[in-house]
Coordinates of C-alpha atoms in Angstrom, one line a residue:
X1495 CA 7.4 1.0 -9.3
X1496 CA 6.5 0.7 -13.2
X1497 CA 5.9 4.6 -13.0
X1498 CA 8.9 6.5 -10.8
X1499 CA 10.7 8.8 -13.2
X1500 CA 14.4 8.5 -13.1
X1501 CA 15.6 11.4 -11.4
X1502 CA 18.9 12.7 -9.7
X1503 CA 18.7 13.1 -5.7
X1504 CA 16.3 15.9 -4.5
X1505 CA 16.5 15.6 -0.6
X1506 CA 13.5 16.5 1.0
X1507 CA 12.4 19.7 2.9
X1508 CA 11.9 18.4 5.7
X1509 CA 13.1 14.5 5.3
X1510 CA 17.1 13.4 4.9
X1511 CA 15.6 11.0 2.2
X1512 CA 15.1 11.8 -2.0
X1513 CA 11.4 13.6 -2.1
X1514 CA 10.7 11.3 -5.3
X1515 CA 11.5 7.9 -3.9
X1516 CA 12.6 8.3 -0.4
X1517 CA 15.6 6.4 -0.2
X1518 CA 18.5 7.7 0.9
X1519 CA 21.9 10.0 -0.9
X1520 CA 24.4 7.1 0.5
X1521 CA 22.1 4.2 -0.4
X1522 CA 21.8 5.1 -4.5
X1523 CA 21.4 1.3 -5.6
X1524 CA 18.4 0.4 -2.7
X1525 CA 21.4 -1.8 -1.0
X1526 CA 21.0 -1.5 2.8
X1527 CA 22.5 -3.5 5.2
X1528 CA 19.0 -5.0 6.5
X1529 CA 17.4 -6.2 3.4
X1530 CA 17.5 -9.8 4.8
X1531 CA 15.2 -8.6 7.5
X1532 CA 12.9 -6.4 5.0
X1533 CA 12.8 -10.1 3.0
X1534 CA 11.4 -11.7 5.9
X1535 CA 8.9 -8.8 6.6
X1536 CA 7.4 -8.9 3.3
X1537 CA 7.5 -13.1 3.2
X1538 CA 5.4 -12.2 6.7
X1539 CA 2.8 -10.3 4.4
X1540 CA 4.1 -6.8 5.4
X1541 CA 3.9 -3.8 2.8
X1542 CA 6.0 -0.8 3.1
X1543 CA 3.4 1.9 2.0
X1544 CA 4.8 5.0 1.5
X1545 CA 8.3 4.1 0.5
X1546 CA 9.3 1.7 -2.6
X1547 CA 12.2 -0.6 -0.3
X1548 CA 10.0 -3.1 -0.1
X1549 CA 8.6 -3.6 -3.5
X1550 CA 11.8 -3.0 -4.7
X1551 CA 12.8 -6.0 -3.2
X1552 CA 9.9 -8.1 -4.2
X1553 CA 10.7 -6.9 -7.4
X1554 CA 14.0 -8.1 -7.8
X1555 CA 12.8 -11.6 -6.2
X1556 CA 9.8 -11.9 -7.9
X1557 CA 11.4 -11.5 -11.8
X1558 CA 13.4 -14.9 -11.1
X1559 CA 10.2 -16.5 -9.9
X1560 CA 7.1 -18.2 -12.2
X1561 CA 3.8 -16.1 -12.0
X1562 CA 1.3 -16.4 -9.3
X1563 CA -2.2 -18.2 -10.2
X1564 CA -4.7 -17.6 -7.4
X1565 CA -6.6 -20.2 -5.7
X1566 CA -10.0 -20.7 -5.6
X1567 CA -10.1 -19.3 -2.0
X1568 CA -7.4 -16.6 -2.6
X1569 CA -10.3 -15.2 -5.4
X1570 CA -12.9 -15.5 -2.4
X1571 CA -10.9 -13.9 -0.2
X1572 CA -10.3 -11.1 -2.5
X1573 CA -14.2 -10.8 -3.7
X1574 CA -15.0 -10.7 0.2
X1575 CA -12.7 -7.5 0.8
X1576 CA -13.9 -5.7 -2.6
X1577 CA -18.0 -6.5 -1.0
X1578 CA -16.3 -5.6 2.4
X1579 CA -15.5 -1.7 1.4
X1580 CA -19.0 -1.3 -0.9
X1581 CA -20.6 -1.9 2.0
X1582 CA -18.6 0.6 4.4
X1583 CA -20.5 2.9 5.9
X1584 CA -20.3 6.5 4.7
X1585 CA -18.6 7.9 7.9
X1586 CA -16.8 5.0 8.8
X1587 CA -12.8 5.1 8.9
X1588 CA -9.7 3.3 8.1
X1589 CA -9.2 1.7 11.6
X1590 CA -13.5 1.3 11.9
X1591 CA -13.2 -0.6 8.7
X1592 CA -9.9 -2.9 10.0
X1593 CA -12.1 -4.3 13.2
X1594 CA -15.1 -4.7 11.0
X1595 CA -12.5 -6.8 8.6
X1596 CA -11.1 -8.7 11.4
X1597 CA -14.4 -9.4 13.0
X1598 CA -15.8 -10.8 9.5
X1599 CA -12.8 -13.5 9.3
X1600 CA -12.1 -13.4 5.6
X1601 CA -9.0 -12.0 6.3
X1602 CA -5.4 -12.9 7.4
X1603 CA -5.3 -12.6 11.1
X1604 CA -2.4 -10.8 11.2
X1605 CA -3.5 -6.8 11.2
X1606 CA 0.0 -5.4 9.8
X1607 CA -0.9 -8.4 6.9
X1608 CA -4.2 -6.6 6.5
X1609 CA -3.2 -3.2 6.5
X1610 CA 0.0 -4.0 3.7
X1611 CA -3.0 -5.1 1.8
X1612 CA -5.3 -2.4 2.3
X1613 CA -2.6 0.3 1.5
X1614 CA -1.4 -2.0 -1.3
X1615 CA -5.2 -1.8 -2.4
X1616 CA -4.7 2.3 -2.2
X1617 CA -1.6 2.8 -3.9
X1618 CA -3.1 0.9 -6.9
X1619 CA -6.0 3.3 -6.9
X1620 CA -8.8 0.4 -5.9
X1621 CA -9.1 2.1 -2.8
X1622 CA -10.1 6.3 -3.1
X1623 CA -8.8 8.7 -0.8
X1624 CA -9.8 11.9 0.0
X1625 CA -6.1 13.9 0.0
X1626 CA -3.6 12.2 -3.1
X1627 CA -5.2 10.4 -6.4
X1628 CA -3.5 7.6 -6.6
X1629 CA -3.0 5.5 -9.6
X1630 CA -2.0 2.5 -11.0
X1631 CA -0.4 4.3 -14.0
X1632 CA 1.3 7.2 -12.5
X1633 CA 3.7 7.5 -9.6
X1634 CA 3.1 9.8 -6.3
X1635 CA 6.2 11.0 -4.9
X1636 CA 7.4 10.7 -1.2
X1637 CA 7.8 13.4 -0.3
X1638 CA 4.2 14.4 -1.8
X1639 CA 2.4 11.2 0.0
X1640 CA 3.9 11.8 3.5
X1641 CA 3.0 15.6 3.6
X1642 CA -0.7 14.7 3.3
X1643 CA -0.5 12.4 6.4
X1644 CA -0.1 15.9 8.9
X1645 CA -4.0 16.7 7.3
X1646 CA -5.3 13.6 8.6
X1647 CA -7.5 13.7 11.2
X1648 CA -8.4 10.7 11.8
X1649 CA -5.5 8.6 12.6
X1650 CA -5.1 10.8 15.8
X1651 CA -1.6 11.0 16.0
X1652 CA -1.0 7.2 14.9
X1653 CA 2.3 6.1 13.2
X1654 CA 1.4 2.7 12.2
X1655 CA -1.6 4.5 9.6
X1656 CA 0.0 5.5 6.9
X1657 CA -1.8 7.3 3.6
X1658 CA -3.1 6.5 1.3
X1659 CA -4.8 3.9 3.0
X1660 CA -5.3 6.6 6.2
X1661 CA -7.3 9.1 3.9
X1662 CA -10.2 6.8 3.3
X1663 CA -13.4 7.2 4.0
X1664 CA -16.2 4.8 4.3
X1665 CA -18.2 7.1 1.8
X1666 CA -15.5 6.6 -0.9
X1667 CA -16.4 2.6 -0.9
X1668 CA -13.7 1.1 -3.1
X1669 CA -13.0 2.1 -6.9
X1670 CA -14.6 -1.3 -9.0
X1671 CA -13.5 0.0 -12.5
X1672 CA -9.8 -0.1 -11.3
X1673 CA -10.5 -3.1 -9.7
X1674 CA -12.1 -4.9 -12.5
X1675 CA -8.8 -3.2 -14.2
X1676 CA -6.1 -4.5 -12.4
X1677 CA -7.7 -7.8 -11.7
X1678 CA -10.1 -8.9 -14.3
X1679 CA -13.9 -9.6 -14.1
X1680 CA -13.0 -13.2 -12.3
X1681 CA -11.5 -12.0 -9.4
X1682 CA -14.5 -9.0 -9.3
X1683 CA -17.8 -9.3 -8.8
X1684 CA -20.5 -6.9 -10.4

């Protein structure tokens, strides 16, 4: 959200939504009339990939709060998923690499929680894919990230995959220097 230029309204070709942020022409201050829901979604764990309502939200809630410190296990967790993708095998894809992360139990239990993460992971840039660079220091527009989903061929029509996350590939592992970036060299290892 640090990174989306101010801009006027430019509704998409194809989407009744702005192509730069996706929200909509009669919602210009990201008020809609179920934000108490989104609230609970993201208090769930849920992420809203492709579309900034949801950390808009967290935003707004998150500047009144005190920082997060990680446990000890949250910095576990975390190290696990980072050793998790290294190891992915080179042809192995994004919904492979969800049961493998499920089956290893480091993970919330809850898939969507997994996934928010995962795609989280990608929009950040920890996590390569093989369509939209995606960066910690430069926004991606909507319309731009949502186009790239119709090349996919391995989410085989699903909604719930969304890019970036959907445009991995186990050959692409997981970026380390933008991990080590974001997080620091506690929370990565090697």
């Amino acid at each position: 959200m640090q990174n989306i230029p101010e801009h006027e309204f430019q509704e998409g070709e194809r989407y009744a939504a702005c192509r730069v942020c996706s929200f909509s022409k009669d919602k210009k201050d990201g008020f809609w009339e179920n934000a108490s829901y989104l609230h609970y979604a993201l208090y769930l764990g849920n992420a809203y990939g492709s579309n900034p309502w949801g950390a808009l939200l967290d935003l707004k809630e998150l500047a009144e709060q005190p920082p997060v410190k990680p446990t000890n296990e949250d910095i576990d967790v975390f190290r696990s998923l980072l050793g998790s993708l290294a190891r992915s095998g080179p042809d192995e894809t994004p919904g492979e690499f969800e049961k493998r992360l499920a089956a290893e139990k480091t993970m919330p239990k809850n898939k969507y929680v997994r996934r928010g993460i995962m795609n989280s992971l990608a929009i950040a840039g920890v996590i390569p894919n093989l369509l939209v660079q995606t960066d910690f220091g430069r926004w991606t527009g909507y319309e731009v990230m949502v186009n790239q989903e119709e090349k996919l061929t391995n989410t085989k029509g699903r909604s719930d995959m969304e890019m970036p996350w959907a445009a991995w590939s186990g050959e692409l592992g997981m970026n380390g220097d933008v991990a080590k970036e974001l997080s620091g060299d506690l929370y990565v290892q090697g």
